[in-house]
Structure formats: structure tokens, C-alpha cells
Amino acid sequence: KKMSWFPVPADSDFFFFILPFGIFSTNNSNPHCGVALGDHVIDLYELYKLNYFNDLSFDASIFGESTLNSFMSLERNCWRAVRNKLIDLLSIDSNNRSLRDNTNIHSIVFHEMKNVQMHMPAKVGDYTDFYSSREHATNVGIMFRGVENALQPNWLHLPVGYHGRASSVVLSGTDIVRPRGQLQIDKTDPKKGSTYDACKLMDFELEMGFFVGGSTNPLGRALTIEEAEDRIFGAVILNDWSARDIQAWEYVPLGPFTAKNFATSISPWVVTIDALESFRCSSSAGSEQIEPTPLPYINDPNYVNDSYNVNLQVAIKPEGSDIAYPVSNTNWKYMYWNMKQQLVHHSVTGCNMKPGDLLGSGTISGQNETAYGSMLELSWRGAKEVVLKEGMVRKFLKDGDDVIMSGYAENDKGQRVGFGKVTGKILPAGSYDKTPLEMDNNNNN
């Protein structure tokens, strides 16, 4: 178990070998690139200016940019080179003591997290949300179509997805205004039409998201399953907020629209695939996909080892409460279609995938009621109450609720990878109605 000479708290999400990338600023600097280590941020731009990256094969001045897009656009060997360089500089066992012994620069290279402002890690060019957890898809199918028709005929043949809205992907901590839209007047008789009102069935969706990296494939040239992993830069926790009643009225025949375009929240630190290597596992579907076997272009020869054993939790902190109450505990391995397959299928028609594109896994639900990844499932479409504590229940989310998602992986070697948290507090509908249109927000920082 490798250790860093730089102190890392025992309960930290960001141990030495994780080194996730993000964008931060201080009172004295504009947003630029950093890496998380314990309760500190390593300033990559300062390391560049101090000549620690002179031996890299690319111009490391890109670490002074306000997004990770340029870094993401490089090849995987460049991402690895930076990671390996940092390991060399930080390892207690390394012969390279140039950073360790140069204590005069520690105050400008290492920043306490409590003193920095985090920003969106990338400019999201396009956002796509999948529907790839069989457990979740089965639950939703049973609710709306019955056990016999839970999965649509195409579901086991391809990763179902839809194009989301990149402009409303926001950083953890951004408040979420309850949306308004069209609601069906009589849920038993759609011919009675709709009314305009605030969403009554506000929901979260527990997901993982990944950023595309590497060189953009030319328009018309699909990615192959062999190429896919090298085009995955890293992963974040993702909350794809949902307005269930708005969705119920609008989704036929083209799927979600305004019910899903008002906000998607992501965690600030991007954990690279290399950092997750020790946590590979089989998916909940087993070691291979059979009945049916996927078509050759999307059939992953390493399917047995291309999911990740990452524990995920959702908690709700009601307004005025000091306590966040867990409502779901699940795992990223509950995915039938993995990241490689999602990316390859997205490009199958020749779609060009660009650095900074964000792909969401779809809601991740486990095999029992405590592992469902949405209030829709936890309350079984509102038929059950979800108990936060005695006398406090939910069926869907209330104004003032702060939804907190977290994730970590841990193995028998004592290694732990944390993703941090993604949070969002629900504000009442219309909270920003009188706000000037030019108002700045976290998504534009």
C-alpha cells in the first residue's frame, strides 16, 4: 500500500493513489487545474510554472486553463504520465525528493480545500443519459406495464439513451428550483388535457457519469469496442433530477424532454479509470451477456471485468435539519451495459464524440428495496412512504430538501477510492422569477 509523504487524513475520500482532477480557484487566482489529495488541492499550474512538468510530452501550460477540456483531449498515455509524475513526486518511497524537500513552495502548491472554490471540471459539449441498470428498468417497467412486459423488446439488445441538455449540467452545491410545466389533469384520462403548475413529484436519480476524452473521431467513423476504454477520461457522481409528473404527460412518443432538462448535478472531482483499476468486477448480470448475445460491434470481450465495485449512497437532509438521512445504498456494478458499450453504441451511426462530452449511466438500482436509485422506486410510484425518521416521511422530494449523493470503493488491500459528494437543495418553484436574466451562476464559473 503506497503512501504519500504529504499528510492525508485517515477518513479522506482522496487517498494518495486516487489523484482525481478538477478545476478550482483561490482568492488570488482564476479557475485552473488541480488534483485532490486528502483535504488539499495540488496546484498543477504552479507545478508547471516551477518546471516540474518539463519532461512531459505535451505543453503543460494547459493546466492554467479554466476547464479540463484541453487536457481531456490528449491521449490516455498523457493522462497517465501526469498521474505517474505526481505519484513519483509524492510517494514516500520515491527517490525524487524535489517537491518534498522544497518546503518554500508548499504554500503555493498545496491549498487547503476549505479555502478554494470548485468549478465545473469541463465545458460540457453534449450530454447523453442512458437507461442501463436492468434492475431499475425492470422496476419502472413493472410499475407502468406489468411484470410480463417490464423490459421493452429492444432493451437487452442495445443501451437505451436520450440526448439531454448540456447547458443545465451544474456543479455540486448548486440550488435546484422546482420546475413548472404541463401536468395531466386526470391521470386516468389523458383526453382531459393538461394544466400548468409546479411539479408535485420531484425526484432524484442516482447515477454515475463519465467524461469522454482523447481525439475526436471523425464524423461518420464509429468507435470500436477495442478503442473505447482509451476514450474514457474519468467518472463523477451524477444526479439527473426528474419531474415525474411532467414526464408522465410529455414522454409519449419521443421520451423525456422538459421533465429532465432543468438540472443535472455532478461532483467536482473526476476520478480517472486508471485510479479504479483495482476495483474492476463483474456486473450484476454476471460474467457475460447471453440471451441475447450483443451484436459483435458492442459485444465486450472483457465484460467479466468491465464494471466497477463502487458503493453509492443517497441521503436526504430536510430543511432545518442537521442530519442527512440515508434512503438508498446501492453499487455501480448494477449495470447491464457498461461505459465502453454505451460509448461505442453512441457512436455506432458515426456520431463524433468530443472531449468533455458527458454520458450518464442512467439510474442505478440494486436488487432490493434499500438499493433503489430513485424516489419513484423507493416509494413505488407514491404507494409507499419512505421513512427518514419517526414522524418524517417522503414519497417524493419537498422544497428545502438537500439531496446528498456519495460514493466510494474499497478492496481487501486496504485501498479506498472516494468520489466526494454531489449535493443539491430544492428551492420552491418560481424562486428566480424576478432574477435578472444576466444573473451569473455556478455553471458559468
Tab-separated table of C-alpha atoms in Angstrom:
chain	number	residue	atom	x	y	z
A	1	LYS	CA	0.000	0.000	0.000
A	2	LYS	CA	1.785	3.092	-1.257
A	3	MET	CA	1.800	6.155	0.951
A	4	SER	CA	2.393	9.842	0.440
A	5	TRP	CA	4.846	11.908	2.435
A	6	PHE	CA	2.195	14.636	2.373
A	7	PRO	CA	-0.260	14.003	5.235
A	8	VAL	CA	-3.677	12.617	4.266
A	9	PRO	CA	-6.449	12.246	6.887
A	10	ALA	CA	-7.491	8.649	7.510
A	11	ASP	CA	-11.123	9.384	6.681
A	12	SER	CA	-10.393	11.222	3.432
A	13	ASP	CA	-12.058	10.300	0.152
A	14	PHE	CA	-8.896	11.248	-1.726
A	15	PHE	CA	-6.048	8.941	-0.809
A	16	PHE	CA	-2.650	9.091	-2.422
A	17	PHE	CA	-3.200	6.836	-5.430
A	18	ILE	CA	-6.549	8.341	-6.482
A	19	LEU	CA	-5.447	11.808	-7.636
A	20	PRO	CA	-8.714	12.990	-9.261
A	21	PHE	CA	-8.681	16.056	-11.496
A	22	GLY	CA	-10.774	19.180	-11.056
A	23	ILE	CA	-10.958	22.946	-11.550
A	24	PHE	CA	-10.526	25.327	-8.610
A	25	SER	CA	-9.756	28.932	-7.788
A	26	THR	CA	-8.432	30.792	-4.760
A	27	ASN	CA	-8.819	34.386	-3.632
A	28	ASN	CA	-5.631	35.123	-5.566
A	29	SER	CA	-6.173	33.071	-8.721
A	30	ASN	CA	-8.579	32.432	-11.560
A	31	PRO	CA	-10.043	28.947	-12.125
A	32	HIS	CA	-7.399	26.434	-13.199
A	33	CYS	CA	-6.497	22.752	-12.913
A	34	GLY	CA	-5.787	20.868	-9.731
A	35	VAL	CA	-5.689	17.411	-8.204
A	36	ALA	CA	-7.245	16.369	-4.897
A	37	LEU	CA	-5.055	14.841	-2.181
A	38	GLY	CA	-6.602	14.390	1.250
A	39	ASP	CA	-8.032	17.719	2.359
A	40	HIS	CA	-5.793	19.694	-0.013
A	41	VAL	CA	-5.700	20.609	-3.690
A	42	ILE	CA	-2.439	20.242	-5.597
A	43	ASP	CA	-1.994	23.205	-7.933
A	44	LEU	CA	-0.994	21.772	-11.319
A	45	TYR	CA	-0.451	25.177	-12.876
A	46	GLU	CA	2.026	26.159	-10.153
A	47	LEU	CA	3.870	22.877	-10.661
A	48	TYR	CA	4.073	23.692	-14.361
A	49	LYS	CA	5.451	27.177	-13.685
A	50	LEU	CA	8.007	25.653	-11.308
A	51	ASN	CA	9.214	23.363	-14.126
A	52	TYR	CA	8.076	20.092	-12.591
A	53	PHE	CA	6.418	19.052	-15.854
A	54	ASN	CA	9.253	19.810	-18.256
A	55	ASP	CA	9.679	16.142	-19.168
A	56	LEU	CA	6.058	15.648	-20.253
A	57	SER	CA	5.333	15.164	-23.950
A	58	PHE	CA	2.760	17.993	-24.112
A	59	ASP	CA	2.613	21.657	-23.211
A	60	ALA	CA	1.576	21.630	-19.558
A	61	SER	CA	0.615	25.304	-19.663
A	62	ILE	CA	-2.890	23.953	-20.374
A	63	PHE	CA	-3.149	23.448	-16.609
A	64	GLY	CA	-3.681	27.201	-16.398
A	65	GLU	CA	-6.942	26.911	-18.334
A	66	SER	CA	-10.354	27.195	-16.690
A	67	THR	CA	-11.551	23.757	-17.831
A	68	LEU	CA	-10.032	20.306	-18.230
A	69	ASN	CA	-11.119	20.080	-21.879
A	70	SER	CA	-7.647	20.588	-23.365
A	71	PHE	CA	-6.164	18.009	-21.012
A	72	MET	CA	-9.038	15.635	-21.745
A	73	SER	CA	-8.347	15.994	-25.477
A	74	LEU	CA	-4.904	14.399	-25.081
A	75	GLU	CA	-4.318	10.669	-25.362
A	76	ARG	CA	-4.564	8.334	-22.388
A	77	ASN	CA	-0.774	7.987	-22.170
A	78	CYS	CA	-0.616	11.737	-21.367
A	79	TRP	CA	-3.186	11.419	-18.566
A	80	ARG	CA	-1.163	8.520	-17.205
A	81	ALA	CA	2.088	10.466	-17.474
A	82	VAL	CA	0.729	13.221	-15.226
A	83	ARG	CA	-0.622	10.707	-12.743
A	84	ASN	CA	2.700	8.830	-12.671
A	85	LYS	CA	4.636	12.079	-12.307
A	86	LEU	CA	2.553	13.071	-9.291
A	87	ILE	CA	2.992	9.623	-7.754
A	88	ASP	CA	6.745	9.983	-8.200
A	89	LEU	CA	6.761	13.421	-6.587
A	90	LEU	CA	4.512	12.434	-3.688
A	91	SER	CA	5.439	8.855	-2.816
A	92	ILE	CA	7.183	8.383	0.487
A	93	ASP	CA	9.271	5.660	-1.154
A	94	SER	CA	10.349	7.716	-4.153
A	95	ASN	CA	13.944	8.792	-4.745
A	96	ASN	CA	12.568	12.017	-6.211
A	97	ARG	CA	12.527	14.394	-3.236
A	98	SER	CA	12.454	17.615	-5.295
A	99	LEU	CA	8.976	18.632	-4.154
A	100	ARG	CA	9.196	17.099	-0.707
A	101	ASP	CA	12.359	18.938	0.235
A	102	ASN	CA	11.432	22.242	-1.400
A	103	THR	CA	9.290	23.357	1.527
A	104	ASN	CA	9.373	27.010	0.473
A	105	ILE	CA	6.890	26.309	-2.325
A	106	HIS	CA	4.466	24.088	-0.406
A	107	SER	CA	2.196	27.025	0.431
A	108	ILE	CA	1.618	27.812	-3.258
A	109	VAL	CA	1.394	24.200	-4.468
A	110	PHE	CA	-0.838	22.756	-1.737
A	111	HIS	CA	-4.095	24.589	-0.981
A	112	GLU	CA	-6.496	23.653	1.798
A	113	MET	CA	-9.814	22.574	0.273
A	114	LYS	CA	-11.733	24.737	2.718
A	115	ASN	CA	-10.047	27.780	1.176
A	116	VAL	CA	-10.747	27.072	-2.506
A	117	GLN	CA	-13.775	27.430	-4.756
A	118	MET	CA	-14.562	24.485	-7.023
A	119	HIS	CA	-15.855	24.964	-10.576
A	120	MET	CA	-17.260	22.806	-13.346
A	121	PRO	CA	-14.461	20.406	-14.363
A	122	ALA	CA	-15.198	20.745	-18.071
A	123	LYS	CA	-17.264	22.665	-20.563
A	124	VAL	CA	-19.847	20.023	-21.405
A	125	GLY	CA	-20.343	19.995	-25.166
A	126	ASP	CA	-23.054	17.347	-25.220
A	127	TYR	CA	-24.807	15.357	-22.531
A	128	THR	CA	-26.440	11.961	-23.035
A	129	ASP	CA	-28.298	9.964	-20.404
A	130	PHE	CA	-28.619	6.193	-20.611
A	131	TYR	CA	-31.014	3.709	-19.021
A	132	SER	CA	-28.653	0.813	-18.401
A	133	SER	CA	-29.432	-0.696	-14.994
A	134	ARG	CA	-31.552	-3.770	-15.595
A	135	GLU	CA	-32.832	-3.669	-12.041
A	136	HIS	CA	-34.025	-0.075	-12.452
A	137	ALA	CA	-35.508	-0.618	-15.915
A	138	THR	CA	-37.337	-3.697	-14.647
A	139	ASN	CA	-38.802	-1.829	-11.659
A	140	VAL	CA	-40.059	1.036	-13.802
A	141	GLY	CA	-41.402	-1.366	-16.410
A	142	ILE	CA	-43.355	-3.315	-13.802
A	143	MET	CA	-44.931	-0.101	-12.496
A	144	PHE	CA	-46.122	1.062	-15.887
A	145	ARG	CA	-46.546	-2.116	-17.964
A	146	GLY	CA	-46.672	-5.078	-15.575
A	147	VAL	CA	-44.284	-7.945	-14.869
A	148	GLU	CA	-44.774	-9.663	-18.233
A	149	ASN	CA	-43.731	-6.570	-20.224
A	150	ALA	CA	-41.273	-4.967	-17.815
A	151	LEU	CA	-38.455	-4.635	-20.363
A	152	GLN	CA	-39.142	-3.287	-23.827
A	153	PRO	CA	-38.145	-5.687	-26.652
A	154	ASN	CA	-35.036	-3.649	-27.573
A	155	TRP	CA	-33.645	-3.232	-24.033
A	156	LEU	CA	-31.403	-6.334	-23.975
A	157	HIS	CA	-30.084	-5.561	-27.461
A	158	LEU	CA	-28.749	-2.017	-27.021
A	159	PRO	CA	-28.061	0.667	-24.382
A	160	VAL	CA	-31.204	2.797	-24.439
A	161	GLY	CA	-30.495	6.515	-24.064
A	162	TYR	CA	-31.610	10.024	-24.910
A	163	HIS	CA	-29.885	13.338	-25.515
A	164	GLY	CA	-30.026	15.644	-22.506
A	165	ARG	CA	-29.318	19.323	-22.074
A	166	ALA	CA	-25.643	20.286	-21.606
A	167	SER	CA	-26.381	23.884	-20.570
A	168	SER	CA	-28.131	22.772	-17.365
A	169	VAL	CA	-25.386	20.444	-16.124
A	170	VAL	CA	-24.290	22.139	-12.898
A	171	LEU	CA	-21.732	21.681	-10.172
A	172	SER	CA	-22.462	20.102	-6.815
A	173	GLY	CA	-23.869	22.649	-4.380
A	174	THR	CA	-25.964	24.480	-6.954
A	175	ASP	CA	-29.531	25.057	-5.740
A	176	ILE	CA	-32.231	23.452	-7.902
A	177	VAL	CA	-35.502	25.315	-8.480
A	178	ARG	CA	-38.563	23.081	-8.557
A	179	PRO	CA	-39.659	23.118	-12.195
A	180	ARG	CA	-43.039	24.099	-13.568
A	181	GLY	CA	-44.671	22.717	-16.670
A	182	GLN	CA	-47.628	20.838	-18.063
A	183	LEU	CA	-49.292	18.267	-15.806
A	184	GLN	CA	-52.006	15.837	-16.860
A	185	ILE	CA	-55.307	16.915	-15.303
A	186	ASP	CA	-56.701	13.413	-14.867
A	187	LYS	CA	-54.109	10.652	-14.752
A	188	THR	CA	-56.725	8.089	-15.744
A	189	ASP	CA	-57.964	10.061	-18.760
A	190	PRO	CA	-55.370	11.897	-20.888
A	191	LYS	CA	-58.113	13.247	-23.154
A	192	LYS	CA	-58.947	15.773	-20.444
A	193	GLY	CA	-55.698	17.533	-21.257
A	194	SER	CA	-53.223	19.366	-19.081
A	195	THR	CA	-52.718	22.290	-16.742
A	196	TYR	CA	-49.707	24.494	-15.985
A	197	ASP	CA	-48.379	24.073	-12.472
A	198	ALA	CA	-45.350	23.301	-10.311
A	199	CYS	CA	-44.017	19.760	-10.319
A	200	LYS	CA	-45.561	17.717	-7.497
A	201	LEU	CA	-43.417	14.586	-7.976
A	202	MET	CA	-39.857	15.900	-7.742
A	203	ASP	CA	-37.228	13.154	-7.817
A	204	PHE	CA	-33.521	12.425	-7.874
A	205	GLU	CA	-31.788	9.819	-9.999
A	206	LEU	CA	-28.614	8.283	-8.616
A	207	GLU	CA	-26.169	7.831	-11.493
A	208	MET	CA	-22.531	7.783	-12.422
A	209	GLY	CA	-21.334	9.919	-15.305
A	210	PHE	CA	-18.186	9.747	-17.383
A	211	PHE	CA	-16.339	12.313	-19.462
A	212	VAL	CA	-15.165	11.469	-22.961
A	213	GLY	CA	-11.506	12.134	-23.684
A	214	GLY	CA	-8.945	11.663	-26.435
A	215	SER	CA	-9.071	12.772	-30.054
A	216	THR	CA	-12.483	13.331	-31.598
A	217	ASN	CA	-13.438	10.578	-34.022
A	218	PRO	CA	-14.308	11.977	-37.469
A	219	LEU	CA	-17.991	12.400	-38.240
A	220	GLY	CA	-19.088	9.174	-39.916
A	221	ARG	CA	-16.456	6.972	-38.246
A	222	ALA	CA	-17.746	4.882	-35.323
A	223	LEU	CA	-15.613	3.895	-32.335
A	224	THR	CA	-14.809	0.236	-31.765
A	225	ILE	CA	-15.107	-1.690	-28.520
A	226	GLU	CA	-11.299	-2.073	-28.546
A	227	GLU	CA	-10.842	1.713	-28.665
A	228	ALA	CA	-13.493	2.636	-26.145
A	229	GLU	CA	-11.636	2.457	-22.837
A	230	ASP	CA	-8.913	4.813	-24.040
A	231	ARG	CA	-11.625	7.377	-24.797
A	232	ILE	CA	-12.981	7.392	-21.223
A	233	PHE	CA	-11.239	10.129	-19.218
A	234	GLY	CA	-12.874	9.574	-15.854
A	235	ALA	CA	-16.041	9.370	-13.787
A	236	VAL	CA	-18.149	11.545	-11.471
A	237	ILE	CA	-21.265	11.022	-9.366
A	238	LEU	CA	-24.303	12.380	-11.195
A	239	ASN	CA	-27.804	13.327	-10.074
A	240	ASP	CA	-30.166	13.592	-13.036
A	241	TRP	CA	-33.074	15.414	-11.423
A	242	SER	CA	-36.535	14.388	-12.631
A	243	ALA	CA	-40.014	15.892	-12.628
A	244	ARG	CA	-42.044	12.682	-12.742
A	245	ASP	CA	-45.473	14.196	-13.286
A	246	ILE	CA	-44.279	16.467	-16.076
A	247	GLN	CA	-42.547	13.462	-17.629
A	248	ALA	CA	-45.673	11.295	-17.441
A	249	TRP	CA	-47.616	13.738	-19.626
A	250	GLU	CA	-44.927	14.633	-22.171
A	251	TYR	CA	-42.870	11.494	-22.776
A	252	VAL	CA	-45.068	9.867	-25.451
A	253	PRO	CA	-43.876	9.362	-28.148
A	254	LEU	CA	-40.321	10.787	-28.044
A	255	GLY	CA	-39.291	10.297	-24.417
A	256	PRO	CA	-38.242	12.786	-21.694
A	257	PHE	CA	-37.966	16.472	-22.532
A	258	THR	CA	-38.653	19.314	-20.082
A	259	ALA	CA	-39.024	16.860	-17.200
A	260	LYS	CA	-35.293	16.164	-17.413
A	261	ASN	CA	-33.727	19.286	-18.912
A	262	PHE	CA	-33.901	21.657	-15.927
A	263	ALA	CA	-30.861	20.356	-13.997
A	264	THR	CA	-28.227	17.634	-13.807
A	265	SER	CA	-25.756	17.889	-10.913
A	266	ILE	CA	-22.249	16.402	-10.895
A	267	SER	CA	-19.488	16.027	-8.314
A	268	PRO	CA	-16.449	18.309	-8.854
A	269	TRP	CA	-13.620	15.742	-8.921
A	270	VAL	CA	-13.131	13.455	-11.937
A	271	VAL	CA	-11.700	10.054	-10.949
A	272	THR	CA	-9.726	8.501	-13.795
A	273	ILE	CA	-10.270	4.948	-14.971
A	274	ASP	CA	-6.677	4.106	-14.009
A	275	ALA	CA	-7.443	5.006	-10.386
A	276	LEU	CA	-10.290	2.478	-10.451
A	277	GLU	CA	-8.232	-0.414	-11.805
A	278	SER	CA	-8.188	-2.312	-8.504
A	279	PHE	CA	-11.985	-2.170	-8.245
A	280	ARG	CA	-12.995	-3.827	-11.502
A	281	CYS	CA	-15.623	-6.537	-11.173
A	282	SER	CA	-18.383	-8.364	-12.997
A	283	SER	CA	-21.697	-6.609	-13.414
A	284	SER	CA	-24.808	-7.811	-11.627
A	285	ALA	CA	-25.669	-9.591	-14.891
A	286	GLY	CA	-22.750	-11.972	-14.404
A	287	SER	CA	-19.632	-12.732	-16.395
A	288	GLU	CA	-21.203	-12.453	-19.852
A	289	GLN	CA	-24.282	-11.227	-21.659
A	290	ILE	CA	-26.355	-14.072	-23.087
A	291	GLU	CA	-29.932	-14.499	-24.259
A	292	PRO	CA	-29.290	-12.473	-26.319
A	293	THR	CA	-25.593	-12.107	-27.009
A	294	PRO	CA	-24.937	-8.496	-28.085
A	295	LEU	CA	-24.172	-7.817	-31.719
A	296	PRO	CA	-20.429	-8.034	-32.493
A	297	TYR	CA	-19.767	-4.271	-32.564
A	298	ILE	CA	-20.997	-3.888	-28.978
A	299	ASN	CA	-20.004	-7.267	-27.542
A	300	ASP	CA	-17.362	-6.562	-24.881
A	301	PRO	CA	-14.779	-9.383	-24.741
A	302	ASN	CA	-13.754	-8.212	-21.256
A	303	TYR	CA	-17.318	-7.875	-19.963
A	304	VAL	CA	-16.454	-10.038	-16.944
A	305	ASN	CA	-14.113	-7.297	-15.710
A	306	ASP	CA	-15.510	-4.024	-17.070
A	307	SER	CA	-17.808	-2.985	-14.236
A	308	TYR	CA	-16.700	-1.303	-11.005
A	309	ASN	CA	-17.403	-2.164	-7.386
A	310	VAL	CA	-18.264	1.309	-6.123
A	311	ASN	CA	-20.653	1.738	-3.189
A	312	LEU	CA	-23.175	4.541	-3.685
A	313	GLN	CA	-25.464	6.258	-1.201
A	314	VAL	CA	-28.264	8.821	-1.334
A	315	ALA	CA	-29.261	10.799	1.742
A	316	ILE	CA	-31.900	13.491	2.240
A	317	LYS	CA	-31.261	16.390	4.596
A	318	PRO	CA	-34.569	18.176	5.275
A	319	GLU	CA	-34.591	21.940	5.620
A	320	GLY	CA	-33.625	22.971	9.138
A	321	SER	CA	-32.141	19.579	9.970
A	322	ASP	CA	-28.517	18.909	10.899
A	323	ILE	CA	-28.879	15.268	9.882
A	324	ALA	CA	-28.860	13.724	6.409
A	325	TYR	CA	-30.950	10.536	6.404
A	326	PRO	CA	-29.793	7.723	4.075
A	327	VAL	CA	-32.568	6.437	1.821
A	328	SER	CA	-30.612	4.299	-0.669
A	329	ASN	CA	-27.435	2.214	-0.662
A	330	THR	CA	-26.505	0.617	-3.973
A	331	ASN	CA	-23.483	-0.114	-6.170
A	332	TRP	CA	-22.206	0.902	-9.606
A	333	LYS	CA	-21.924	-2.783	-10.572
A	334	TYR	CA	-25.712	-2.913	-11.054
A	335	MET	CA	-25.289	-2.028	-14.715
A	336	TYR	CA	-26.192	-4.328	-17.600
A	337	TRP	CA	-24.486	-2.096	-20.188
A	338	ASN	CA	-21.060	-0.734	-19.192
A	339	MET	CA	-19.319	2.525	-20.106
A	340	LYS	CA	-17.462	1.053	-23.080
A	341	GLN	CA	-20.654	-0.317	-24.580
A	342	GLN	CA	-22.513	2.943	-24.007
A	343	LEU	CA	-19.786	4.944	-25.727
A	344	VAL	CA	-19.483	2.556	-28.671
A	345	HIS	CA	-23.225	2.416	-29.261
A	346	HIS	CA	-23.460	6.211	-29.025
A	347	SER	CA	-21.007	6.436	-31.934
A	348	VAL	CA	-22.328	3.475	-33.969
A	349	THR	CA	-24.017	5.698	-36.546
A	350	GLY	CA	-20.838	7.765	-36.950
A	351	CYS	CA	-21.546	10.289	-34.196
A	352	ASN	CA	-18.395	12.255	-33.358
A	353	MET	CA	-17.616	12.052	-29.629
A	354	LYS	CA	-15.699	15.063	-28.324
A	355	PRO	CA	-13.542	15.672	-25.242
A	356	GLY	CA	-15.772	16.993	-22.474
A	357	ASP	CA	-18.890	15.178	-23.648
A	358	LEU	CA	-20.690	13.741	-20.616
A	359	LEU	CA	-22.509	10.395	-20.582
A	360	GLY	CA	-24.773	9.410	-17.688
A	361	SER	CA	-25.223	5.780	-16.687
A	362	GLY	CA	-28.934	6.005	-16.028
A	363	THR	CA	-30.442	5.407	-12.597
A	364	ILE	CA	-28.535	2.708	-10.693
A	365	SER	CA	-30.746	0.408	-8.655
A	366	GLY	CA	-29.819	-2.755	-6.780
A	367	GLN	CA	-31.799	-5.905	-6.179
A	368	ASN	CA	-33.692	-4.944	-3.025
A	369	GLU	CA	-35.786	-2.014	-1.880
A	370	THR	CA	-32.972	-0.390	0.093
A	371	ALA	CA	-30.880	-0.185	-3.084
A	372	TYR	CA	-33.300	1.621	-5.397
A	373	GLY	CA	-31.834	4.723	-7.001
A	374	SER	CA	-34.888	6.989	-7.203
A	375	MET	CA	-37.867	8.043	-5.128
A	376	LEU	CA	-40.076	6.702	-7.906
A	377	GLU	CA	-38.892	3.208	-6.958
A	378	LEU	CA	-38.387	3.734	-3.221
A	379	SER	CA	-41.992	4.916	-2.864
A	380	TRP	CA	-43.153	2.576	-5.643
A	381	ARG	CA	-44.778	5.377	-7.601
A	382	GLY	CA	-46.081	7.001	-4.439
A	383	ALA	CA	-47.753	3.896	-2.968
A	384	LYS	CA	-45.284	3.659	-0.054
A	385	GLU	CA	-43.783	6.092	2.400
A	386	VAL	CA	-40.014	6.378	2.710
A	387	VAL	CA	-39.194	6.884	6.383
A	388	LEU	CA	-36.440	9.377	7.174
A	389	LYS	CA	-37.049	9.184	10.910
A	390	GLU	CA	-40.035	8.656	13.155
A	391	GLY	CA	-42.701	11.109	12.111
A	392	MET	CA	-40.832	12.258	8.998
A	393	VAL	CA	-41.540	10.545	5.681
A	394	ARG	CA	-41.270	11.207	1.972
A	395	LYS	CA	-42.852	9.873	-1.186
A	396	PHE	CA	-41.130	12.433	-3.371
A	397	LEU	CA	-38.887	15.406	-2.580
A	398	LYS	CA	-40.039	18.517	-0.725
A	399	ASP	CA	-38.849	22.101	-1.032
A	400	GLY	CA	-35.835	22.625	1.190
A	401	ASP	CA	-34.652	19.028	0.884
A	402	ASP	CA	-30.909	18.780	0.302
A	403	VAL	CA	-30.113	15.610	-1.645
A	404	ILE	CA	-26.615	14.274	-0.945
A	405	MET	CA	-25.034	11.529	-3.043
A	406	SER	CA	-21.684	9.948	-2.250
A	407	GLY	CA	-19.604	7.043	-3.443
A	408	TYR	CA	-16.501	5.059	-2.588
A	409	ALA	CA	-14.754	1.819	-3.470
A	410	GLU	CA	-12.748	-0.293	-1.052
A	411	ASN	CA	-10.854	-3.552	-1.513
A	412	ASP	CA	-9.224	-6.166	0.686
A	413	LYS	CA	-5.811	-4.494	0.254
A	414	GLY	CA	-6.938	-1.526	2.309
A	415	GLN	CA	-7.173	0.690	-0.757
A	416	ARG	CA	-10.073	3.137	-0.891
A	417	VAL	CA	-11.234	5.390	-3.704
A	418	GLY	CA	-13.716	8.138	-2.910
A	419	PHE	CA	-15.623	10.309	-5.356
A	420	GLY	CA	-16.602	13.003	-2.883
A	421	LYS	CA	-20.202	14.187	-2.939
A	422	VAL	CA	-22.765	15.780	-5.193
A	423	THR	CA	-25.387	17.873	-3.429
A	424	GLY	CA	-28.336	20.000	-4.423
A	425	LYS	CA	-31.036	21.789	-2.410
A	426	ILE	CA	-34.541	22.169	-3.835
A	427	LEU	CA	-35.913	25.701	-3.912
A	428	PRO	CA	-39.620	26.482	-4.351
A	429	ALA	CA	-40.972	26.886	-7.872
A	430	GLY	CA	-40.585	30.431	-9.131
A	431	SER	CA	-37.717	31.298	-6.786
A	432	TYR	CA	-35.812	33.041	-9.588
A	433	ASP	CA	-38.765	34.541	-11.468
A	434	LYS	CA	-37.714	38.112	-10.657
A	435	THR	CA	-33.984	37.480	-11.012
A	436	PRO	CA	-32.258	39.389	-13.846
A	437	LEU	CA	-31.607	37.206	-16.874
A	438	GLU	CA	-27.909	38.082	-16.790
A	439	MET	CA	-27.515	36.548	-13.314
A	440	ASP	CA	-24.314	34.557	-13.006
A	441	ASN	CA	-24.427	31.039	-11.573
A	442	ASN	CA	-22.135	28.174	-10.701
A	443	ASN	CA	-22.493	26.642	-14.162
A	444	ASN	CA	-20.924	29.723	-15.779
A	445	ASN	CA	-17.981	29.999	-13.392
